[in-house]
Coordinates of C-alpha atoms and ligand atoms in Angstrom, one line a residue:
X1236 CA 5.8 -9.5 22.2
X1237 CA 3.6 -12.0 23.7
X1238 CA 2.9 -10.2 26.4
X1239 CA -0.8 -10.1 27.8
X1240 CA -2.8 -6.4 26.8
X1241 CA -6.1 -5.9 28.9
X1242 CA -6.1 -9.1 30.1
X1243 CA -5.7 -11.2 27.1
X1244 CA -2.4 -12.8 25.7
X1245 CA -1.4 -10.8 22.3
X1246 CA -1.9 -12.7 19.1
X1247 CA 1.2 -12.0 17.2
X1248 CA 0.5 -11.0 13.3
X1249 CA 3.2 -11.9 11.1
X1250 CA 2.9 -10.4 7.6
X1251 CA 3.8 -12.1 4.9
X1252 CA 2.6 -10.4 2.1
X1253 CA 5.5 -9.2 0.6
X1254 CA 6.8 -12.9 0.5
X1255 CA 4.3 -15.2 -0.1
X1256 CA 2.0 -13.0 -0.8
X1257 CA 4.8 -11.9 -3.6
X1258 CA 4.9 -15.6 -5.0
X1259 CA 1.5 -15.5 -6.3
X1260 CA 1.9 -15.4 -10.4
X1261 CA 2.9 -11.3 -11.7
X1262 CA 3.0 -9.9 -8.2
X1263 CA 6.7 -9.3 -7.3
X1264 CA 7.1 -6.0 -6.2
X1265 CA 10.1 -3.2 -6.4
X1266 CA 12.2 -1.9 -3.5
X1267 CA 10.0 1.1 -3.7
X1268 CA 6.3 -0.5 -4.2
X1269 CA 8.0 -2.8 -1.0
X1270 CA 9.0 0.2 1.3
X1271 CA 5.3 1.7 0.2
X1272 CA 3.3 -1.5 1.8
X1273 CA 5.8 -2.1 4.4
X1274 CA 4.9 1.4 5.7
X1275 CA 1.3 1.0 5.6
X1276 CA 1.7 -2.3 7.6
X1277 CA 4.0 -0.2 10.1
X1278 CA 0.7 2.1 10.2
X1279 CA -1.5 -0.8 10.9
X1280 CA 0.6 -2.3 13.9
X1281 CA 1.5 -5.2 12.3
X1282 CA 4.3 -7.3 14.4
X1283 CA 6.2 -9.1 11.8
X1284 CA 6.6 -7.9 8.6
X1285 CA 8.3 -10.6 6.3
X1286 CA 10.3 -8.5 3.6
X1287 CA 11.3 -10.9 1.3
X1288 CA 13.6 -13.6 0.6
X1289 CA 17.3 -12.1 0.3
X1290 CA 19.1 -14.9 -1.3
X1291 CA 16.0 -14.8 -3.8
X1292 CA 17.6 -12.1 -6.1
X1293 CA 19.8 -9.0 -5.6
X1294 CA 16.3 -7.2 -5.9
X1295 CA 15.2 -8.8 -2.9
X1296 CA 18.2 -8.8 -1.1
X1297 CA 17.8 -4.9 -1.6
X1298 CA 14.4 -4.7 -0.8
X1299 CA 14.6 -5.8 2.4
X1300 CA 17.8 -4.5 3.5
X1301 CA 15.7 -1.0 2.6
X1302 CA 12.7 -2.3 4.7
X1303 CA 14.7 -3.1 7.6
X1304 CA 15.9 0.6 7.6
X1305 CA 13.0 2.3 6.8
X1306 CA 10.7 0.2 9.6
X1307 CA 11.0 1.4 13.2
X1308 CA 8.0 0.0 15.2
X1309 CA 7.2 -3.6 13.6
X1310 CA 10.0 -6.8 13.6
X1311 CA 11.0 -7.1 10.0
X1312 CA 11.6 -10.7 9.0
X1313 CA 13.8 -12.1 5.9
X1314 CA 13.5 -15.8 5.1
X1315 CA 16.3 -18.2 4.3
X1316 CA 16.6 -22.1 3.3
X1317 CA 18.3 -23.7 6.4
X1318 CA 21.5 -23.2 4.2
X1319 CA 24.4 -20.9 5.5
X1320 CA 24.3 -18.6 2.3
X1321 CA 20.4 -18.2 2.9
X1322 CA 21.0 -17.6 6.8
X1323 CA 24.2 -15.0 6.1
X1324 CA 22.4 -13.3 3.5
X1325 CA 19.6 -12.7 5.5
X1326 CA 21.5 -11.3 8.1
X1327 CA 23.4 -9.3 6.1
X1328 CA 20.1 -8.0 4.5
X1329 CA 18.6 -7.3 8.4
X1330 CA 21.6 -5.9 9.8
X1331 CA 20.6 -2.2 10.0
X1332 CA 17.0 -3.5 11.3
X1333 CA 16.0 -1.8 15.0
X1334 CA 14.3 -5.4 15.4
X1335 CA 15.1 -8.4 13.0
X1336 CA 14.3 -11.7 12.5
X1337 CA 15.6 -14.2 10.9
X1338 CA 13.2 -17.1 9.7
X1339 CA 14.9 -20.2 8.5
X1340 CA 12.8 -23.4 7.1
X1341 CA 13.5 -27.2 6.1
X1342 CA 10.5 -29.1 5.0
X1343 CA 9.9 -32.7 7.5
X1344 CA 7.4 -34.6 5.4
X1345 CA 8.2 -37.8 3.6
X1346 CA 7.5 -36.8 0.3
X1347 CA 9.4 -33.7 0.4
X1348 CA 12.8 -34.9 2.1
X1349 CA 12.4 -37.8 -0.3
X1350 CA 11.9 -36.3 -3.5
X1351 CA 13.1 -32.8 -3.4
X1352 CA 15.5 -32.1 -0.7
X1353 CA 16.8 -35.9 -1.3
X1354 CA 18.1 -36.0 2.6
X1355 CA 17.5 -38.6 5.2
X1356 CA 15.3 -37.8 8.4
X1357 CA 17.9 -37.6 10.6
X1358 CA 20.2 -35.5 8.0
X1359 CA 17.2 -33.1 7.5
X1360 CA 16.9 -33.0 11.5
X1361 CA 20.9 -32.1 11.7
X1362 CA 20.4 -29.5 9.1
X1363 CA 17.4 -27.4 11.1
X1364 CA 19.5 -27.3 14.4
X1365 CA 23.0 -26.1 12.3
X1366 CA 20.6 -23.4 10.7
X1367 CA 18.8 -22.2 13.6
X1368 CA 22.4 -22.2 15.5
X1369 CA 23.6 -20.0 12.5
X1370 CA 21.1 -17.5 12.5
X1371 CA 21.4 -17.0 16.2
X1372 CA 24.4 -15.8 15.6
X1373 CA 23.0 -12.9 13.4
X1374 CA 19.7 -12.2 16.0
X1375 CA 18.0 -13.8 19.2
X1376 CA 14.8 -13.4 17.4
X1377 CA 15.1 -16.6 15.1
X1378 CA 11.8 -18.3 13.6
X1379 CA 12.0 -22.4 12.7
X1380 CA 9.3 -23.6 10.3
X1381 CA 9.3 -27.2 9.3
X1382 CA 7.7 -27.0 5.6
X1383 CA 4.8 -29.5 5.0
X1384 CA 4.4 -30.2 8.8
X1385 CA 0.9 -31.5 7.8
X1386 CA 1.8 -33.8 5.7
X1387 CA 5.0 -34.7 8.1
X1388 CA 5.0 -37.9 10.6
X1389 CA 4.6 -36.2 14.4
X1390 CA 6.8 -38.2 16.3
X1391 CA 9.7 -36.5 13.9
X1392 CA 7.9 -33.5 13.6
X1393 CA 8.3 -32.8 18.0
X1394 CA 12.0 -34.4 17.3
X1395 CA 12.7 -31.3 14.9
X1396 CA 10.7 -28.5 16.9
X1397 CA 12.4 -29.8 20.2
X1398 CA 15.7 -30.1 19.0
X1399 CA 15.0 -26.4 17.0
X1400 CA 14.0 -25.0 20.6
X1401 CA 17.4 -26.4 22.1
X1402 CA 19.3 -24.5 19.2
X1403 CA 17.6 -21.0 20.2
X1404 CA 14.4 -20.8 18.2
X1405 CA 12.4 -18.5 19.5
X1406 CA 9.1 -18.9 17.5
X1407 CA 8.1 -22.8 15.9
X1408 CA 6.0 -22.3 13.0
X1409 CA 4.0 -25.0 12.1
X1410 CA 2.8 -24.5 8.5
X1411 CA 0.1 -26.1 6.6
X1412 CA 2.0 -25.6 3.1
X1413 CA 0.1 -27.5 0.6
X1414 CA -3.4 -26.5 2.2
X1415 CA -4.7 -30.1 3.1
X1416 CA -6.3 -29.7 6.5
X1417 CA -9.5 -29.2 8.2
X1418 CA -10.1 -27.1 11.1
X1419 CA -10.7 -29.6 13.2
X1420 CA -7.4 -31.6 12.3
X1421 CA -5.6 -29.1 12.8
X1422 CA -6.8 -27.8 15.8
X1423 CA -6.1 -30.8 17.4
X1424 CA -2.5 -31.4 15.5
X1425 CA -1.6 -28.4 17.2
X1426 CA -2.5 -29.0 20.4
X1427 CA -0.9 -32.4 20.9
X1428 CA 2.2 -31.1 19.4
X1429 CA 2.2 -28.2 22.4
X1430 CA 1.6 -30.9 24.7
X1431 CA 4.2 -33.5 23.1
X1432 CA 7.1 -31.2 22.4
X1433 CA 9.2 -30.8 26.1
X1434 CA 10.0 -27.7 25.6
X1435 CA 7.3 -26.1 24.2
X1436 CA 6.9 -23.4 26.7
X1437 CA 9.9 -21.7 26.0
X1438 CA 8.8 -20.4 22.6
X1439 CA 5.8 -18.7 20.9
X1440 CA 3.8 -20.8 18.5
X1441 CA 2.6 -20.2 15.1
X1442 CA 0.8 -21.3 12.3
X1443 CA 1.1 -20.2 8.3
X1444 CA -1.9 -22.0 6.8
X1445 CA -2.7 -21.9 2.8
X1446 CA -6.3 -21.8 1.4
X1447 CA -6.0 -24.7 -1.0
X1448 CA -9.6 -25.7 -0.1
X1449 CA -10.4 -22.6 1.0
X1450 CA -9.8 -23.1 5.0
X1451 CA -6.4 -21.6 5.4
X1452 CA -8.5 -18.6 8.0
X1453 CA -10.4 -21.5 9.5
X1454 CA -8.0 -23.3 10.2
X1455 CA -5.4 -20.4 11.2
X1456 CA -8.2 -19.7 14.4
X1457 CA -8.7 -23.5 14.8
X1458 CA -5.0 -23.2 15.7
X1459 CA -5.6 -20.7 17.7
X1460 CA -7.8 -21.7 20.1
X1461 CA -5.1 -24.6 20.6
X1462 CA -2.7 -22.2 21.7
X1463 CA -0.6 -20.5 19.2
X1464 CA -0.5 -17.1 19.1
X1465 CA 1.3 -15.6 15.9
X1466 CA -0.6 -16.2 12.5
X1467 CA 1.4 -15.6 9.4
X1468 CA -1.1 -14.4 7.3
X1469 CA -1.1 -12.1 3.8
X1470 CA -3.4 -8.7 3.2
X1471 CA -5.9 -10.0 0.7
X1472 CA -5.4 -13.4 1.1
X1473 CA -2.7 -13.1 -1.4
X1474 CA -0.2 -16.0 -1.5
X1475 CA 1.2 -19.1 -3.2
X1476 CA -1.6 -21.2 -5.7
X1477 CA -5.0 -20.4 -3.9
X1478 CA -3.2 -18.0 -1.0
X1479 CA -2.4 -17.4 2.7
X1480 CA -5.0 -16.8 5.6
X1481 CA -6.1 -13.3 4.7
X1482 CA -4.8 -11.2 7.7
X1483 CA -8.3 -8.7 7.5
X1484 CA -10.2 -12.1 8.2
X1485 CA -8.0 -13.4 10.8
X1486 CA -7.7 -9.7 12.7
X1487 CA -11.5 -9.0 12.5
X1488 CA -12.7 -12.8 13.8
X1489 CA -10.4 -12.5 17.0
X1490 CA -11.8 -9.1 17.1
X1491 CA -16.0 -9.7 16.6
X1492 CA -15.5 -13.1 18.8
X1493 CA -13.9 -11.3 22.1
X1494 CA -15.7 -13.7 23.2
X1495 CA -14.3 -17.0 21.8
X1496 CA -10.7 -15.6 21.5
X1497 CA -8.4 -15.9 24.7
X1498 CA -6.4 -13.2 22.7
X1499 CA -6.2 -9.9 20.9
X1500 CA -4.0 -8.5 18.2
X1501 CA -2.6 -4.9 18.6
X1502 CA -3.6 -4.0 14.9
X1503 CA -5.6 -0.5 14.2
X1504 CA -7.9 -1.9 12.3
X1505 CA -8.8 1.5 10.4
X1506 CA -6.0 0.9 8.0
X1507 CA -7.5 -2.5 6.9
X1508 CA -9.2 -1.4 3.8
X1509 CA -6.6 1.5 3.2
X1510 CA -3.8 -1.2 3.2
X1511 CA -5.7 -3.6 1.4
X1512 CA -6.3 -1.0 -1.6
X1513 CA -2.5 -0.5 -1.8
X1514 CA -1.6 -4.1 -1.8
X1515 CA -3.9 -4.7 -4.6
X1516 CA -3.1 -1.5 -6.4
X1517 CA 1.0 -2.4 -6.4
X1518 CA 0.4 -6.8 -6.8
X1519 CA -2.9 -6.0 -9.9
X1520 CA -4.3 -8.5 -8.1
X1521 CA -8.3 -7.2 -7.6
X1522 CA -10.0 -7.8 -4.8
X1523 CA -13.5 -9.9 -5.3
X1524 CA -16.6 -7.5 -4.5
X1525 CA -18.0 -10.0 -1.8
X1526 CA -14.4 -10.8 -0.1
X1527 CA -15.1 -10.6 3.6
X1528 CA -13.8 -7.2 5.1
X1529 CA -12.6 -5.3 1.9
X1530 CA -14.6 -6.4 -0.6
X1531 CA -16.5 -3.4 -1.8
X1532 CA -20.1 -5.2 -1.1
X1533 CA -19.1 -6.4 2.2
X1534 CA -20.9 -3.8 4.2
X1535 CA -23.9 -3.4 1.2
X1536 CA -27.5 -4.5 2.1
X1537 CA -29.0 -5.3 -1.1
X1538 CA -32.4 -6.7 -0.3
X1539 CA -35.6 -4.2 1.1
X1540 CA -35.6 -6.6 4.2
X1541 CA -32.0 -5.9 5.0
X1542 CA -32.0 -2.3 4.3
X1543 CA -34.8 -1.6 6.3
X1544 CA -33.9 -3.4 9.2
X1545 CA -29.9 -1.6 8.7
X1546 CA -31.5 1.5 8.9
X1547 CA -33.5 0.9 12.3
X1548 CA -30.6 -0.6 13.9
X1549 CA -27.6 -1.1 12.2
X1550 CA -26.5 -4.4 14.4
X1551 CA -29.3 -6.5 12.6
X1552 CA -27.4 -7.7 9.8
X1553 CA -23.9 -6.1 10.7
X1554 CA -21.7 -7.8 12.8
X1555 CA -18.7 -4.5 12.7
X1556 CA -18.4 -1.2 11.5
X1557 CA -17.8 -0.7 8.3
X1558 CA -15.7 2.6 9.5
X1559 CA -13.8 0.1 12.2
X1560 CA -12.0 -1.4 9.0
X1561 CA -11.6 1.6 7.4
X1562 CA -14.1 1.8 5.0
X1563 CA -14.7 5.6 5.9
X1564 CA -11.0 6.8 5.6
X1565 CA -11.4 7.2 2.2
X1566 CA -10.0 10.9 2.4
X1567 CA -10.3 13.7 0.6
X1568 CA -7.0 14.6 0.1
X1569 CA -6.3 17.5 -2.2
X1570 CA -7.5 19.7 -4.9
X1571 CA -6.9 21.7 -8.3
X1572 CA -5.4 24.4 -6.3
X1573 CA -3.5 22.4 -3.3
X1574 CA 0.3 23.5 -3.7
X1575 CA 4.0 21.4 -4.0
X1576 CA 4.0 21.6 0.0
X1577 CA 0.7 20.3 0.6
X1578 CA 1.4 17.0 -1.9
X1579 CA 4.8 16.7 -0.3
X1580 CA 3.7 16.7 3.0
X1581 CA 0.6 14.2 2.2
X1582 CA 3.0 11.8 0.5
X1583 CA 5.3 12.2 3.7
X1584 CA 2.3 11.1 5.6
X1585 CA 1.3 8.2 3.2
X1586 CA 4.9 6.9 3.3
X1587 CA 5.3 7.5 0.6
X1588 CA 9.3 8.5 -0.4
X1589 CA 10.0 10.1 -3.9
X1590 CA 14.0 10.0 -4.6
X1591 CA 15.1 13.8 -5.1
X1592 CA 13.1 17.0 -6.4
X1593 CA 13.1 15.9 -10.1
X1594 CA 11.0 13.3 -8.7
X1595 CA 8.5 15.2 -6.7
X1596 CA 8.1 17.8 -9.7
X1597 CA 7.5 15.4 -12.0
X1598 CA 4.9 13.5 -9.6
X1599 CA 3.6 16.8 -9.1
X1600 CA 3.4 17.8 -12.5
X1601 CA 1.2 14.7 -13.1
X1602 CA -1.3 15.9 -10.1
X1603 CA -1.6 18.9 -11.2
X1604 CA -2.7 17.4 -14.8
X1605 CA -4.8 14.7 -12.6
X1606 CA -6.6 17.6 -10.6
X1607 CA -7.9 19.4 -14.5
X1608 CA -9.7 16.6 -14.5
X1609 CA -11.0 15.8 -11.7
X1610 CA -12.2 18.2 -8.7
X1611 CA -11.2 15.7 -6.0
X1612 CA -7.9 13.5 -5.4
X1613 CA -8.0 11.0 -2.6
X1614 CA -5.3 9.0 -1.0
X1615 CA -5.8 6.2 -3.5
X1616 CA -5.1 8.9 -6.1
X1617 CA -2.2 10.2 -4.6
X1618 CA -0.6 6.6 -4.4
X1619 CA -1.6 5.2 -8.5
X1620 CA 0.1 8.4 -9.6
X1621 CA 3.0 7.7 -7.6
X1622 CA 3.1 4.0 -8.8
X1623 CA 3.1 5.6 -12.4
X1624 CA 5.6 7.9 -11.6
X1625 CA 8.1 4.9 -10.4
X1626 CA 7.2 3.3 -13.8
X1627 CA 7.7 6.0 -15.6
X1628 CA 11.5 6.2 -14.6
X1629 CA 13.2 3.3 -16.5
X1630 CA 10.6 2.1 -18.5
X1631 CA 11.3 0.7 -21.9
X1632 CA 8.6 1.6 -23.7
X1633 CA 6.8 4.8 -23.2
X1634 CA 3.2 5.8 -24.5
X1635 CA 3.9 9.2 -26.2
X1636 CA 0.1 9.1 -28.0
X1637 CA -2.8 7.2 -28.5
X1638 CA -5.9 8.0 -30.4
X1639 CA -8.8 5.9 -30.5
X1640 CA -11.5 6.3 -32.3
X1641 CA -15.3 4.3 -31.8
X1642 CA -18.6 4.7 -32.7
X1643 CA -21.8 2.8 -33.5
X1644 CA -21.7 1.0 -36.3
X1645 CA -17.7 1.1 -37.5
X1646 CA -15.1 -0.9 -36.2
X1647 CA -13.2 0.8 -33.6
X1648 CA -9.5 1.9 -34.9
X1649 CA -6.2 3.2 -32.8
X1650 CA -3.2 4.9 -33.6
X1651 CA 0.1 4.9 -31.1
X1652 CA 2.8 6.6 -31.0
X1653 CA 5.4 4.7 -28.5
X1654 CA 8.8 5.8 -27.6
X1655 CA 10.9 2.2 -27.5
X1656 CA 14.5 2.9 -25.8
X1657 CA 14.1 6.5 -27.2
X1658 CA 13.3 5.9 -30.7
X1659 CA 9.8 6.5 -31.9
X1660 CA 7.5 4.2 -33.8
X1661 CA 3.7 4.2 -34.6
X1662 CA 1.3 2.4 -35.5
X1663 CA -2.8 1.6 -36.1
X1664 CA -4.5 -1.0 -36.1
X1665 CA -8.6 -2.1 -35.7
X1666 CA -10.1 -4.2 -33.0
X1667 CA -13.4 -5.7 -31.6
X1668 CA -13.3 -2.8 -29.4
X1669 CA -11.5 0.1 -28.5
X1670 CA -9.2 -1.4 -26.0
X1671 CA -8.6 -4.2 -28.3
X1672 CA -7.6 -1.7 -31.3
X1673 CA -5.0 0.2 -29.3
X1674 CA -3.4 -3.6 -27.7
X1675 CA -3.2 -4.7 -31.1
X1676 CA -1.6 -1.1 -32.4
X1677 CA 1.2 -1.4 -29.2
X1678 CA 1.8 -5.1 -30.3
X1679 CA 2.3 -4.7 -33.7
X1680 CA 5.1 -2.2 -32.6
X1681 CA 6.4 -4.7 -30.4
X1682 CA 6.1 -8.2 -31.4
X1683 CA 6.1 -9.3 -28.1
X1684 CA 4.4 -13.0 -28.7
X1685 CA 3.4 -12.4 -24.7
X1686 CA -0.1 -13.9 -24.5
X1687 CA -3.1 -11.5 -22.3
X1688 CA -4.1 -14.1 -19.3
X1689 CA -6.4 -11.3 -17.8
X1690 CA -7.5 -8.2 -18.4
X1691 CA -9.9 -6.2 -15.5
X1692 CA -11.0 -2.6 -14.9
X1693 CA -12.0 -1.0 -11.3
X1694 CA -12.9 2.3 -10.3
X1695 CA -9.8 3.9 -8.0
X1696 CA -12.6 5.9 -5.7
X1697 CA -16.3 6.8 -7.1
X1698 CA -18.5 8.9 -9.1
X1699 CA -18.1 8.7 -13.1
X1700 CA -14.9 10.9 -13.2
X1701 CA -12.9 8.5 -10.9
X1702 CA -9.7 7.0 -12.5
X1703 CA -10.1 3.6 -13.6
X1704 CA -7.5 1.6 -12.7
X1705 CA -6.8 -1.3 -15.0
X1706 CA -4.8 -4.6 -14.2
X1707 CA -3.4 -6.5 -17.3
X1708 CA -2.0 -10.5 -16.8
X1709 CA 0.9 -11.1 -19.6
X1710 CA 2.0 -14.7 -20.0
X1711 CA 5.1 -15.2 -22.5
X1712 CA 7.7 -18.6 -22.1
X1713 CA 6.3 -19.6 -18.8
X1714 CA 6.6 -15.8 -17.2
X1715 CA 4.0 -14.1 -15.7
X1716 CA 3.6 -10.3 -15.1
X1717 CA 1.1 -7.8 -13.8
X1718 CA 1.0 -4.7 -15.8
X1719 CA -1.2 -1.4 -14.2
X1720 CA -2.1 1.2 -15.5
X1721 CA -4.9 3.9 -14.2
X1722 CA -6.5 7.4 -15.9
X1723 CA -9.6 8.9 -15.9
X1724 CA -10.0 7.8 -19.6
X1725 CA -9.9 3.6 -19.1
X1726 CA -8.6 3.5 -23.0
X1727 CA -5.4 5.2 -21.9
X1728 CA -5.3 3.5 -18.3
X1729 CA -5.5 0.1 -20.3
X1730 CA -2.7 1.2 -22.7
X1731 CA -1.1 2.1 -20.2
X1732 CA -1.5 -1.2 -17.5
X1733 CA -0.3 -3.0 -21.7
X1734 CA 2.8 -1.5 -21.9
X1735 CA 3.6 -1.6 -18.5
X1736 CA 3.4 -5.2 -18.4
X1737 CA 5.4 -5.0 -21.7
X1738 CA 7.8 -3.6 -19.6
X1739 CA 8.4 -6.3 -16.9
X1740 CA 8.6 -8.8 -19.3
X1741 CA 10.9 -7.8 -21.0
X1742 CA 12.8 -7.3 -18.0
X1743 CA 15.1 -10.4 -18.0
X1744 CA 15.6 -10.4 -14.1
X1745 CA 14.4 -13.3 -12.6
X1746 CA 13.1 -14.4 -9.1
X1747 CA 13.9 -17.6 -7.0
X1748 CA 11.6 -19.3 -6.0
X1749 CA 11.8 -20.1 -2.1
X1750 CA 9.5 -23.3 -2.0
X1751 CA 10.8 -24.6 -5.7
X1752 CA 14.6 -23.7 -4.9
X1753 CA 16.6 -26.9 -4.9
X1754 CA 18.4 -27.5 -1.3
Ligands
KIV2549 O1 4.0 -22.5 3.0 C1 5.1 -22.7 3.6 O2 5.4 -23.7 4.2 C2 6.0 -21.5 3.7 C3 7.2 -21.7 4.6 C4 8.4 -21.0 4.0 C5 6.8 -21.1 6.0 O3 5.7 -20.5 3.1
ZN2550 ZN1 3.6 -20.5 2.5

C-alpha cells in the first residue's frame, strides 16, 4: 500500500472514526449505523478503516466482525491492548476480513507506565514485542503504537519501535495522545526517530495526533513532511476530548499543496462532504458552519469585495472546488411517485442494508409519508429515515402523539401520548416554548432525572420544507447519550431526537473504554 501513484509515494489514510472518533461523549454507534459509515468510507477510498475495539463490548466485537465482512476494498483494522484476550479477540473479530489488521498499543511515557499500567520500562518493552508476536499470528498486517509517545523518553521510545519492527510490525504509529505538541516539535521528533530507529525502513510510519490545542492537522502534515506516510485521522475531526486530525483537512492540504507534499492519498474526494453528513447525522455531533471543508460557509463569500471578485474568477479567494469535496453531490434522489424498486435500489447504492422485507416496507412506508410532504428527497433524506427506521425497531419508548399548541401571547402547552414497553401513557404539560412543553410532557411520563447537556437544530438539505434534523445531549449518573431525531415539523423531530436519547440511556449496556481500561 505504500506504493508510489504518479510519481509520488501514497499517503496511507487510516480511519479512525468509528473508534476514536466513537469515544467522543454520546457517539457510540450500532452494528448497523457502523456498517452505514464504513461503507461510505469504502466509497471514499479510504485505506484503513479502524472498526472498533472488540474486546470493548460484545457490541463492538459484533460490529466489527460485520465490518470486516461487509468491506472488500479498504484494510479493516480492530484495536487491542497489548494483552492476549485483546489480540485474540481481535482476530477472532477480523477473521472473515479480505484484508485485516490487527493494531495493538502499550503506552511508553513515564507517567502512564507509572501510574496506570504500573509496569517497569523494560516489562512494558517485553509486553509490546509478546503482543505484536501474538497478533502476527492472526495477520502479517500488524500496527504497533506506543500510547503517549510525546510525552515518552526517545532513547526508550526507538528501543520499543525497534524491538516492535523485529517482532513483525508492519506499521509504527507514533501517536501524539494527550495533544501536547507543536508542529515544529513534532516534525522534528519524527524525523530523528526515522533516522535513530535501525530498522526503520522495513515498516511504514504513522502518526495519530489529537487537537488538544487545536494542532492535531498541523501537526499530522508536520509529520509528514518528516516522512511518515499513514495519518490516522477521524471524518469531522471527531475524537477523544477536543478530537483527531480531521481526515477532510488532512486529505484536501496534501491535495491543494501538490506542491509541498512528496505524496498523495488515493481518496475520491467527492464523497468528503457526503461522508461527513452521515458521520454527523449517525454520532449528533453537528458540524460548525466555518469548519474547513464541510462546514456549510466554507465555500460562502460574504463580503461585496469577495463576491465580486468569485464571480470574475473564481480562484481569487478559492483555493478548491467546492464540487471537488462534494459539495455539489447533494442529489436529488426521489420523489412522491418513485416506486419500492427505485428506494431499494437507491439504498443498495447508499450502502445502505435493511434486514428483510418487513424492513424495507416499513422504511418505505415512512418515504412515502416523507414524500406528502415534501416534493423532493435527497440522499441525506433517504439515510435520516433509515436511521429512524433502525430506532424504530427495539425502542423502548415510542411517540404515538404529540400535540403542541403556541401562539402569541399564551404559554405554549403539549400533550403526548407515548407507548412505554407497549403500554400507553399521556401526558401535558406547559413550557417556555413549544419544544420545552412537549420535553417536559415526555418527562413527566418518564421520570428519567437524565439532565439536557445540548440541544441543536439543522436543516437536513434546504428550502423551508427541508426536515430539521435535531441532535439532543442527555447526561444522567455520569452517562452520556446522543439522541436524533429529524421531521419536517422540528417540534416532532425534537420529540423525537428526546425520546430517542431516552432510549439509549436507558439502555444499560456499557462500553469500555480503550485508553481508560486498566492493563
Ligand atoms: O491517542 C492514542 O494514543 C490512541 C492509540 C490507541 C493509538 O488512540
Ligand atoms: Zn487517540
Amino acid at each position: 500500500m505504500s506504493g508510489k501513484e504518479s510519481g509520488k509515494d501514497r499517503l496511507i489514510i487510516f480511519d479512525t472514526t468509528m473508534r476514536d472518533g466513537e469515544q467522543s461523549p454520546g457517539a457510540s454507534m450500532t452494528k448497523e449505523e457502523k456498517l452505514r459509515i464504513a461503507k461510505a468510507l469504502e466509497r471514499m477510498r479510504v485505506d484503513v478503516i479502524e472498526a472498533g475495539f472488540p474486546i470493548a463490548s460484545p457490541g463492538d466485537f459484533e460490529a466489527v466482525q460485520a465490518v470486516a465482512e461487509a468491506v472488500k476494498d479498504s484494510t479493516v483494522c480492530g484495536l487491542a491492548r497489548a494483552l492476549d484476550k485483546d489480540i485474540d479477540r481481535a482476530g477472532e473479530a477480523l477473521k472473515k476480513a479480505n484484508s485485516g489488521r490487527i493494531h495493538t498499543f502499550i503506552a511508553t511515557s513515564p507517567i502512564h507506565m507509572q501510574h496506570k499500567l504500573r509496569m517497569t520500562p523494560e516489562q512494558v518493552l517485553e509486553q509490546a514485542v509478546r503482543s505484536v508476536k501474538r497478533a502476527r499470528q492472526y495477520t502479517d498486517d500488524v500496527e504497533f503504537s506506543a500510547e503517549d509517545a510525546v510525552r515518552s523518553e526517545f532513547d526508550f521510545l526507538c528501543r520499543v519501535f525497534e524491538a516492535a519492527i523485529a517482532a513483525g510490525a508492519r506499521t509504527i504509529n507514533v501517536p501524539d495522545t494527550v495533544g501536547y505538541s507543536l508542529p515544529g516539535l513534532w516534525g522534528e521528533r519524527i524525523r530523528k526517530l526515522i533516522e535513530s530507529v535501525p530498522n526503520a525502513d522495513q515498516v511504514v510510519w504513522s502518526t495519530h495526533c489529537h487537537n488538544d490545542l487545536g494542532m492535531a492537522v498541523a501537526n499530522s502534515l508536520s509529520a509528514v513532511l518528516s516522512g511518515v506516510r499513514q495519518v490516522e485521522c477521524t471524518i469531522n475531526g471527531l475524537g477523544e476530548r477536543a478530537g483527531n486530525a480531521s481526515l477532510e483537512e488532512i486529505v484536501m492540504a496534501v491535495k491543494v499543496r501538490r506542491d509541498i507534499f512528496p505524496c498523495d492519498s488515493r481518496i475520491d474526494t467527492t464523497q468528503i462532504v457526503p461522508t461527513s453528513k452521515l458521520v454527523s447525522q449517525i454520532t449528533g455531533y453537528p458540524v460548525q458552519p466555518n469548519k474547513a471543508v464541510v462546514g456549510a460557509n466554507a465555500f460562502a463569500h460574504e463580503s461585496g469585495i469577495h463576491q465580486d471578485g468569485v464571480l470574475k474568477s473564481r480562484e481569487t479567494y478559492e483555493i478548491m472546488r467546492a464540487q471537488d469535496v462534494g459539495w455539489s453531490t447533494n442529489k436529488l434522489t426521489l420523489g412522491k411517485l418513485s416506486g419500492r424498486n427505485a428506494f431499494r435500489a437507491r439504498l443498495q447504492e447508499l450502502g445502505i442494508q435493511l434486514d428483510g422485507e418487513e424492513a424495507l416496507n416499513a422504511a418505505f412506508a415512512r418515504f412515502k409519508e416523507l414524500a406528502d410532504k415534501k416534493s423532493e428527497i435527497f440522499d441525506e433524506d433517504l439515510q435520516a429515515l433509515v436511521s429512524e427506521a433502525h430506532q424504530g425497531e427495539n425502542e423502548y419508548i415510542k411517540l404515538a402523539y404529540l400535540r403542541v399548541a403556541s401562539e402569541t401571547g399564551t404559554q405554549p402547552e403539549a400533550q403526548v401520548t407515548l407507548s412505554v414497553d407497549g403500554e400507553e401513557c399521556r401526558a401535558q404539560a406547559t413550557g417556555g416554548g413549544p419544544v420545552d412543553a412537549a420535553f417536559k410532557a415526555i418527562e413527566s411520563v418518564m421520570q428519567s432525572g437524565a439532565q439536557l447537556q445540548l440541544y441543536s437544530v439543522n436543516n437536513i438539505t434546504s428550502g423551508t420544507d427541508s426536515q430539521g434534523e435535531v441532535t439532543v445531549r442527555l447526561e444522567k449518573g455520569g452517562r452520556i447519550v446522543n439522541g436524533q431525531g429529524a421531521d419536517t415539523d422540528i417540534v416532532i423531530a425534537s420529540a423525537k431526537a428526546y425520546i430517542n436519547g431516552l432510549n439509549k440511556i436507558l439502555d444499560a449496556s456499557q462500553r469500555q473504554h480503550p485508553q481508560r481500561a486498566a492493563l
